[in-house]
């Protein structure tokens, strides 16, 4: 059965690249590395070899990847082909997703967003709302019919902090943690209030607007960098699912290899 194969899932983001190794439907381990600006196929293959070795596994039978960095897409595709000895699946046009798309142009939907939605619908049903925290903060909405309705794309919390420090000469880089109070009594706490608590308020407000447009309440799932800490700060109850994107990739692999 194809579901019993060892499958490597690769999620190449703007800031972080995450790898997940599945043994059948079970996620056996994950590996995370910083996404470089430049990378060769040989370097990517070496990283794959190191990751799989650290996870205590042999070369996987197959692979699937989602990449939102166009300059790295072919690099990773070639590295995965050389590493596994087969043709990896790539999330994009031509791949079966099982999703009804109510987006104006489905080709514009990022591969990671597709994986998020597939996994969220599978695990939590429909409707469901995903908040994916990364370089950008993405909110992805699945309606009651299980279709991808659309969502929100906003600057991520780390990007906001970096932009402040780069644009204003007297503002420092800050550690991203919530301050004890909203009214900062020093520059760093004032920035933390604006960046971290501001992001919390924005997500809460956007979720309120999303639920109003859906005309019903839907479970909220947080994934990505700092999801656990963000969930604790939100006014609205949210579940945390750190492996949502990787699991969505495996589900996409399963449905495409079976077909």
PDB file of N, CA and C in Angstrom, residues 152-232:
ATOM      1  N   UNK A 152      -6.681  36.283   4.489  1.00  0.00           N
ATOM      2  CA  UNK A 152      -5.979  37.537   4.788  1.00  0.00           C
ATOM      3  C   UNK A 152      -4.477  37.269   4.714  1.00  0.00           C
ATOM      4  N   UNK A 153      -3.731  38.214   4.157  1.00  0.00           N
ATOM      5  CA  UNK A 153      -2.267  38.154   4.172  1.00  0.00           C
ATOM      6  C   UNK A 153      -1.770  39.479   4.741  1.00  0.00           C
ATOM      7  N   UNK A 154      -1.001  39.397   5.823  1.00  0.00           N
ATOM      8  CA  UNK A 154      -0.498  40.598   6.493  1.00  0.00           C
ATOM      9  C   UNK A 154       0.966  40.383   6.865  1.00  0.00           C
ATOM     10  N   UNK A 155       1.711  41.459   7.141  1.00  0.00           N
ATOM     11  CA  UNK A 155       3.101  41.291   7.591  1.00  0.00           C
ATOM     12  C   UNK A 155       3.157  40.496   8.884  1.00  0.00           C
ATOM     13  N   UNK A 156       4.124  39.599   8.996  1.00  0.00           N
ATOM     14  CA  UNK A 156       4.289  38.822  10.217  1.00  0.00           C
ATOM     15  C   UNK A 156       4.880  39.651  11.340  1.00  0.00           C
ATOM     16  N   UNK A 157       4.828  39.120  12.554  1.00  0.00           N
ATOM     17  CA  UNK A 157       5.266  39.879  13.719  1.00  0.00           C
ATOM     18  C   UNK A 157       6.773  40.165  13.671  1.00  0.00           C
ATOM     19  N   UNK A 158       7.571  39.197  13.227  1.00  0.00           N
ATOM     20  CA  UNK A 158       9.022  39.431  13.133  1.00  0.00           C
ATOM     21  C   UNK A 158       9.343  40.467  12.069  1.00  0.00           C
ATOM     22  N   UNK A 159       8.611  40.439  10.974  1.00  0.00           N
ATOM     23  CA  UNK A 159       8.808  41.420   9.911  1.00  0.00           C
ATOM     24  C   UNK A 159       8.463  42.821  10.402  1.00  0.00           C
ATOM     25  N   UNK A 160       7.415  42.916  11.200  1.00  0.00           N
ATOM     26  CA  UNK A 160       7.037  44.211  11.757  1.00  0.00           C
ATOM     27  C   UNK A 160       8.111  44.777  12.671  1.00  0.00           C
ATOM     28  N   UNK A 161       8.683  43.918  13.512  1.00  0.00           N
ATOM     29  CA  UNK A 161       9.739  44.375  14.415  1.00  0.00           C
ATOM     30  C   UNK A 161      10.976  44.797  13.642  1.00  0.00           C
ATOM     31  N   UNK A 162      11.329  44.024  12.616  1.00  0.00           N
ATOM     32  CA  UNK A 162      12.519  44.355  11.821  1.00  0.00           C
ATOM     33  C   UNK A 162      12.317  45.651  11.046  1.00  0.00           C
ATOM     34  N   UNK A 163      11.127  45.847  10.533  1.00  0.00           N
ATOM     35  CA  UNK A 163      10.839  47.075   9.783  1.00  0.00           C
ATOM     36  C   UNK A 163      10.957  48.305  10.671  1.00  0.00           C
ATOM     37  N   UNK A 164      10.490  48.211  11.898  1.00  0.00           N
ATOM     38  CA  UNK A 164      10.618  49.332  12.834  1.00  0.00           C
ATOM     39  C   UNK A 164      12.084  49.683  13.073  1.00  0.00           C
ATOM     40  N   UNK A 165      12.878  48.652  13.349  1.00  0.00           N
ATOM     41  CA  UNK A 165      14.288  48.893  13.666  1.00  0.00           C
ATOM     42  C   UNK A 165      15.063  49.425  12.462  1.00  0.00           C
ATOM     43  N   UNK A 166      14.693  48.969  11.258  1.00  0.00           N
ATOM     44  CA  UNK A 166      15.410  49.395  10.053  1.00  0.00           C
ATOM     45  C   UNK A 166      14.989  50.785   9.593  1.00  0.00           C
ATOM     46  N   UNK A 167      13.717  51.134   9.811  1.00  0.00           N
ATOM     47  CA  UNK A 167      13.204  52.400   9.294  1.00  0.00           C
ATOM     48  C   UNK A 167      13.451  53.576  10.245  1.00  0.00           C
ATOM     49  N   UNK A 168      13.559  53.282  11.537  1.00  0.00           N
ATOM     50  CA  UNK A 168      13.752  54.351  12.518  1.00  0.00           C
ATOM     51  C   UNK A 168      15.125  54.175  13.172  1.00  0.00           C
ATOM     52  N   UNK A 169      16.015  55.134  12.964  1.00  0.00           N
ATOM     53  CA  UNK A 169      17.418  54.994  13.362  1.00  0.00           C
ATOM     54  C   UNK A 169      17.596  54.776  14.862  1.00  0.00           C
ATOM     55  N   UNK A 170      16.700  55.313  15.675  1.00  0.00           N
ATOM     56  CA  UNK A 170      16.900  55.239  17.119  1.00  0.00           C
ATOM     57  C   UNK A 170      16.166  54.067  17.753  1.00  0.00           C
ATOM     58  N   UNK A 171      15.494  53.255  16.942  1.00  0.00           N
ATOM     59  CA  UNK A 171      14.767  52.117  17.501  1.00  0.00           C
ATOM     60  C   UNK A 171      15.592  50.840  17.353  1.00  0.00           C
ATOM     61  N   UNK A 172      15.724  50.058  18.422  1.00  0.00           N
ATOM     62  CA  UNK A 172      16.565  48.856  18.396  1.00  0.00           C
ATOM     63  C   UNK A 172      15.785  47.630  17.914  1.00  0.00           C
ATOM     64  N   UNK A 173      16.514  46.560  17.617  1.00  0.00           N
ATOM     65  CA  UNK A 173      15.872  45.266  17.422  1.00  0.00           C
ATOM     66  C   UNK A 173      15.438  44.758  18.793  1.00  0.00           C
ATOM     67  N   UNK A 174      14.301  44.103  18.855  1.00  0.00           N
ATOM     68  CA  UNK A 174      13.764  43.656  20.143  1.00  0.00           C
ATOM     69  C   UNK A 174      13.509  42.153  20.137  1.00  0.00           C
ATOM     70  N   UNK A 175      13.510  41.590  21.334  1.00  0.00           N
ATOM     71  CA  UNK A 175      13.101  40.211  21.509  1.00  0.00           C
ATOM     72  C   UNK A 175      11.584  40.157  21.421  1.00  0.00           C
ATOM     73  N   UNK A 176      11.064  39.199  20.665  1.00  0.00           N
ATOM     74  CA  UNK A 176       9.621  39.138  20.448  1.00  0.00           C
ATOM     75  C   UNK A 176       8.930  38.364  21.575  1.00  0.00           C
ATOM     76  N   UNK A 177       8.562  39.094  22.593  1.00  0.00           N
ATOM     77  CA  UNK A 177       7.777  38.535  23.694  1.00  0.00           C
ATOM     78  C   UNK A 177       6.809  39.607  24.168  1.00  0.00           C
ATOM     79  N   UNK A 178       5.720  39.163  24.764  1.00  0.00           N
ATOM     80  CA  UNK A 178       4.705  40.110  25.203  1.00  0.00           C
ATOM     81  C   UNK A 178       5.192  40.895  26.420  1.00  0.00           C
ATOM     82  N   UNK A 179       4.971  42.212  26.450  1.00  0.00           N
ATOM     83  CA  UNK A 179       5.324  43.005  27.631  1.00  0.00           C
ATOM     84  C   UNK A 179       4.317  42.752  28.751  1.00  0.00           C
ATOM     85  N   UNK A 180       4.668  43.174  29.951  1.00  0.00           N
ATOM     86  CA  UNK A 180       3.777  42.966  31.087  1.00  0.00           C
ATOM     87  C   UNK A 180       2.561  43.879  31.035  1.00  0.00           C
ATOM     88  N   UNK A 181       2.692  45.005  30.366  1.00  0.00           N
ATOM     89  CA  UNK A 181       1.572  45.955  30.292  1.00  0.00           C
ATOM     90  C   UNK A 181       1.553  46.605  28.915  1.00  0.00           C
ATOM     91  N   UNK A 182       0.391  47.108  28.528  1.00  0.00           N
ATOM     92  CA  UNK A 182       0.239  47.722  27.216  1.00  0.00           C
ATOM     93  C   UNK A 182       0.980  49.048  27.102  1.00  0.00           C
ATOM     94  N   UNK A 183       1.024  49.804  28.198  1.00  0.00           N
ATOM     95  CA  UNK A 183       1.701  51.089  28.186  1.00  0.00           C
ATOM     96  C   UNK A 183       3.172  50.859  28.513  1.00  0.00           C
ATOM     97  N   UNK A 184       4.024  50.882  27.490  1.00  0.00           N
ATOM     98  CA  UNK A 184       5.438  50.639  27.697  1.00  0.00           C
ATOM     99  C   UNK A 184       6.115  51.799  28.411  1.00  0.00           C
ATOM    100  N   UNK A 185       6.954  51.496  29.399  1.00  0.00           N
ATOM    101  CA  UNK A 185       7.633  52.534  30.159  1.00  0.00           C
ATOM    102  C   UNK A 185       9.093  52.698  29.731  1.00  0.00           C
ATOM    103  N   UNK A 186       9.461  51.995  28.696  1.00  0.00           N
ATOM    104  CA  UNK A 186      10.761  52.195  28.065  1.00  0.00           C
ATOM    105  C   UNK A 186      10.597  51.851  26.587  1.00  0.00           C
ATOM    106  N   UNK A 187      11.584  52.202  25.789  1.00  0.00           N
ATOM    107  CA  UNK A 187      11.435  52.050  24.337  1.00  0.00           C
ATOM    108  C   UNK A 187      11.201  50.602  23.927  1.00  0.00           C
ATOM    109  N   UNK A 188      11.946  49.686  24.514  1.00  0.00           N
ATOM    110  CA  UNK A 188      11.815  48.292  24.110  1.00  0.00           C
ATOM    111  C   UNK A 188      10.441  47.730  24.460  1.00  0.00           C
ATOM    112  N   UNK A 189       9.938  48.035  25.648  1.00  0.00           N
ATOM    113  CA  UNK A 189       8.606  47.547  26.021  1.00  0.00           C
ATOM    114  C   UNK A 189       7.519  48.228  25.195  1.00  0.00           C
ATOM    115  N   UNK A 190       7.726  49.506  24.865  1.00  0.00           N
ATOM    116  CA  UNK A 190       6.763  50.195  24.013  1.00  0.00           C
ATOM    117  C   UNK A 190       6.707  49.544  22.633  1.00  0.00           C
ATOM    118  N   UNK A 191       7.883  49.145  22.120  1.00  0.00           N
ATOM    119  CA  UNK A 191       7.922  48.461  20.830  1.00  0.00           C
ATOM    120  C   UNK A 191       7.281  47.076  20.922  1.00  0.00           C
ATOM    121  N   UNK A 192       7.577  46.359  22.023  1.00  0.00           N
ATOM    122  CA  UNK A 192       6.960  45.038  22.195  1.00  0.00           C
ATOM    123  C   UNK A 192       5.439  45.156  22.258  1.00  0.00           C
ATOM    124  N   UNK A 193       4.967  46.185  22.914  1.00  0.00           N
ATOM    125  CA  UNK A 193       3.525  46.405  22.992  1.00  0.00           C
ATOM    126  C   UNK A 193       2.947  46.633  21.599  1.00  0.00           C
ATOM    127  N   UNK A 194       3.611  47.507  20.843  1.00  0.00           N
ATOM    128  CA  UNK A 194       3.108  47.801  19.506  1.00  0.00           C
ATOM    129  C   UNK A 194       3.179  46.620  18.570  1.00  0.00           C
ATOM    130  N   UNK A 195       4.292  45.882  18.614  1.00  0.00           N
ATOM    131  CA  UNK A 195       4.492  44.775  17.678  1.00  0.00           C
ATOM    132  C   UNK A 195       3.730  43.526  18.112  1.00  0.00           C
ATOM    133  N   UNK A 196       3.949  43.085  19.347  1.00  0.00           N
ATOM    134  CA  UNK A 196       3.357  41.817  19.796  1.00  0.00           C
ATOM    135  C   UNK A 196       1.882  41.979  20.150  1.00  0.00           C
ATOM    136  N   UNK A 197       1.578  42.919  21.051  1.00  0.00           N
ATOM    137  CA  UNK A 197       0.168  43.104  21.415  1.00  0.00           C
ATOM    138  C   UNK A 197      -0.630  43.668  20.242  1.00  0.00           C
ATOM    139  N   UNK A 198       0.043  44.459  19.401  1.00  0.00           N
ATOM    140  CA  UNK A 198      -0.629  44.942  18.195  1.00  0.00           C
ATOM    141  C   UNK A 198      -1.002  43.803  17.267  1.00  0.00           C
ATOM    142  N   UNK A 199      -0.124  42.809  17.144  1.00  0.00           N
ATOM    143  CA  UNK A 199      -0.427  41.641  16.314  1.00  0.00           C
ATOM    144  C   UNK A 199      -1.578  40.828  16.908  1.00  0.00           C
ATOM    145  N   UNK A 200      -1.585  40.687  18.222  1.00  0.00           N
ATOM    146  CA  UNK A 200      -2.686  39.982  18.890  1.00  0.00           C
ATOM    147  C   UNK A 200      -4.014  40.676  18.597  1.00  0.00           C
ATOM    148  N   UNK A 201      -4.032  42.002  18.751  1.00  0.00           N
ATOM    149  CA  UNK A 201      -5.258  42.758  18.509  1.00  0.00           C
ATOM    150  C   UNK A 201      -5.696  42.654  17.050  1.00  0.00           C
ATOM    151  N   UNK A 202      -4.717  42.680  16.151  1.00  0.00           N
ATOM    152  CA  UNK A 202      -5.058  42.583  14.729  1.00  0.00           C
ATOM    153  C   UNK A 202      -5.673  41.225  14.406  1.00  0.00           C
ATOM    154  N   UNK A 203      -5.050  40.152  14.919  1.00  0.00           N
ATOM    155  CA  UNK A 203      -5.585  38.818  14.638  1.00  0.00           C
ATOM    156  C   UNK A 203      -6.976  38.655  15.244  1.00  0.00           C
ATOM    157  N   UNK A 204      -7.146  39.097  16.494  1.00  0.00           N
ATOM    158  CA  UNK A 204      -8.469  39.013  17.125  1.00  0.00           C
ATOM    159  C   UNK A 204      -9.509  39.779  16.310  1.00  0.00           C
ATOM    160  N   UNK A 205      -9.152  40.993  15.888  1.00  0.00           N
ATOM    161  CA  UNK A 205     -10.094  41.804  15.115  1.00  0.00           C
ATOM    162  C   UNK A 205     -10.422  41.186  13.769  1.00  0.00           C
ATOM    163  N   UNK A 206      -9.415  40.659  13.096  1.00  0.00           N
ATOM    164  CA  UNK A 206      -9.655  40.027  11.797  1.00  0.00           C
ATOM    165  C   UNK A 206     -10.493  38.764  11.942  1.00  0.00           C
ATOM    166  N   UNK A 207     -10.256  38.001  13.007  1.00  0.00           N
ATOM    167  CA  UNK A 207     -11.069  36.799  13.224  1.00  0.00           C
ATOM    168  C   UNK A 207     -12.524  37.165  13.491  1.00  0.00           C
ATOM    169  N   UNK A 208     -12.744  38.243  14.224  1.00  0.00           N
ATOM    170  CA  UNK A 208     -14.124  38.711  14.427  1.00  0.00           C
ATOM    171  C   UNK A 208     -14.784  39.036  13.084  1.00  0.00           C
ATOM    172  N   UNK A 209     -14.048  39.729  12.227  1.00  0.00           N
ATOM    173  CA  UNK A 209     -14.592  40.096  10.916  1.00  0.00           C
ATOM    174  C   UNK A 209     -14.858  38.858  10.057  1.00  0.00           C
ATOM    175  N   UNK A 210     -13.944  37.879  10.114  1.00  0.00           N
ATOM    176  CA  UNK A 210     -14.115  36.642   9.344  1.00  0.00           C
ATOM    177  C   UNK A 210     -15.363  35.892   9.793  1.00  0.00           C
ATOM    178  N   UNK A 211     -15.548  35.761  11.104  1.00  0.00           N
ATOM    179  CA  UNK A 211     -16.723  35.035  11.606  1.00  0.00           C
ATOM    180  C   UNK A 211     -18.012  35.753  11.237  1.00  0.00           C
ATOM    181  N   UNK A 212     -17.970  37.080  11.234  1.00  0.00           N
ATOM    182  CA  UNK A 212     -19.161  37.843  10.830  1.00  0.00           C
ATOM    183  C   UNK A 212     -19.503  37.569   9.375  1.00  0.00           C
ATOM    184  N   UNK A 213     -18.490  37.529   8.509  1.00  0.00           N
ATOM    185  CA  UNK A 213     -18.749  37.264   7.094  1.00  0.00           C
ATOM    186  C   UNK A 213     -19.164  35.822   6.850  1.00  0.00           C
ATOM    187  N   UNK A 214     -18.640  34.904   7.646  1.00  0.00           N
ATOM    188  CA  UNK A 214     -19.061  33.504   7.534  1.00  0.00           C
ATOM    189  C   UNK A 214     -20.487  33.308   8.045  1.00  0.00           C
ATOM    190  N   UNK A 215     -20.917  34.209   8.921  1.00  0.00           N
ATOM    191  CA  UNK A 215     -22.244  34.142   9.548  1.00  0.00           C
ATOM    192  C   UNK A 215     -22.367  32.936  10.467  1.00  0.00           C
ATOM    193  N   UNK A 216     -21.237  32.450  10.968  1.00  0.00           N
ATOM    194  CA  UNK A 216     -21.226  31.366  11.952  1.00  0.00           C
ATOM    195  C   UNK A 216     -19.844  31.289  12.578  1.00  0.00           C
ATOM    196  N   UNK A 217     -19.784  30.635  13.733  1.00  0.00           N
ATOM    197  CA  UNK A 217     -18.500  30.440  14.391  1.00  0.00           C
ATOM    198  C   UNK A 217     -17.799  29.216  13.808  1.00  0.00           C
ATOM    199  N   UNK A 218     -16.506  29.300  13.686  1.00  0.00           N
ATOM    200  CA  UNK A 218     -15.712  28.188  13.180  1.00  0.00           C
ATOM    201  C   UNK A 218     -14.515  27.996  14.092  1.00  0.00           C
ATOM    202  N   UNK A 219     -14.032  26.762  14.253  1.00  0.00           N
ATOM    203  CA  UNK A 219     -12.823  26.561  15.051  1.00  0.00           C
ATOM    204  C   UNK A 219     -11.647  27.288  14.428  1.00  0.00           C
ATOM    205  N   UNK A 220     -10.753  27.804  15.272  1.00  0.00           N
ATOM    206  CA  UNK A 220      -9.558  28.509  14.813  1.00  0.00           C
ATOM    207  C   UNK A 220      -8.337  27.654  15.150  1.00  0.00           C
ATOM    208  N   UNK A 221      -7.476  27.471  14.165  1.00  0.00           N
ATOM    209  CA  UNK A 221      -6.274  26.666  14.340  1.00  0.00           C
ATOM    210  C   UNK A 221      -5.061  27.542  14.077  1.00  0.00           C
ATOM    211  N   UNK A 222      -4.136  27.596  15.029  1.00  0.00           N
ATOM    212  CA  UNK A 222      -2.893  28.361  14.872  1.00  0.00           C
ATOM    213  C   UNK A 222      -1.746  27.414  14.559  1.00  0.00           C
ATOM    214  N   UNK A 223      -0.915  27.821  13.602  1.00  0.00           N
ATOM    215  CA  UNK A 223       0.284  27.071  13.285  1.00  0.00           C
ATOM    216  C   UNK A 223       1.397  28.048  12.951  1.00  0.00           C
ATOM    217  N   UNK A 224       2.625  27.558  12.901  1.00  0.00           N
ATOM    218  CA  UNK A 224       3.736  28.419  12.541  1.00  0.00           C
ATOM    219  C   UNK A 224       4.531  28.894  13.738  1.00  0.00           C
ATOM    220  N   UNK A 225       5.423  29.843  13.502  1.00  0.00           N
ATOM    221  CA  UNK A 225       6.359  30.325  14.515  1.00  0.00           C
ATOM    222  C   UNK A 225       5.651  31.041  15.663  1.00  0.00           C
ATOM    223  N   UNK A 226       5.887  30.577  16.876  1.00  0.00           N
ATOM    224  CA  UNK A 226       5.308  31.230  18.052  1.00  0.00           C
ATOM    225  C   UNK A 226       3.825  31.012  18.223  1.00  0.00           C
ATOM    226  N   UNK A 227       3.267  29.958  17.618  1.00  0.00           N
ATOM    227  CA  UNK A 227       1.822  29.738  17.671  1.00  0.00           C
ATOM    228  C   UNK A 227       1.328  29.521  19.102  1.00  0.00           C
ATOM    229  N   UNK A 228       2.102  28.778  19.895  1.00  0.00           N
ATOM    230  CA  UNK A 228       1.687  28.494  21.278  1.00  0.00           C
ATOM    231  C   UNK A 228       1.588  29.783  22.080  1.00  0.00           C
ATOM    232  N   UNK A 229       2.591  30.649  21.967  1.00  0.00           N
ATOM    233  CA  UNK A 229       2.589  31.906  22.717  1.00  0.00           C
ATOM    234  C   UNK A 229       1.467  32.821  22.237  1.00  0.00           C
ATOM    235  N   UNK A 230       1.244  32.860  20.920  1.00  0.00           N
ATOM    236  CA  UNK A 230       0.188  33.715  20.392  1.00  0.00           C
ATOM    237  C   UNK A 230      -1.190  33.239  20.834  1.00  0.00           C
ATOM    238  N   UNK A 231      -1.405  31.931  20.833  1.00  0.00           N
ATOM    239  CA  UNK A 231      -2.702  31.390  21.237  1.00  0.00           C
ATOM    240  C   UNK A 231      -3.042  31.778  22.675  1.00  0.00           C
ATOM    241  N   UNK A 232      -2.021  31.834  23.532  1.00  0.00           N
ATOM    242  CA  UNK A 232      -2.246  32.192  24.935  1.00  0.00           C
ATOM    243  C   UNK A 232      -2.644  33.654  25.097  1.00  0.00           C
TER     244      UNK A 232
END
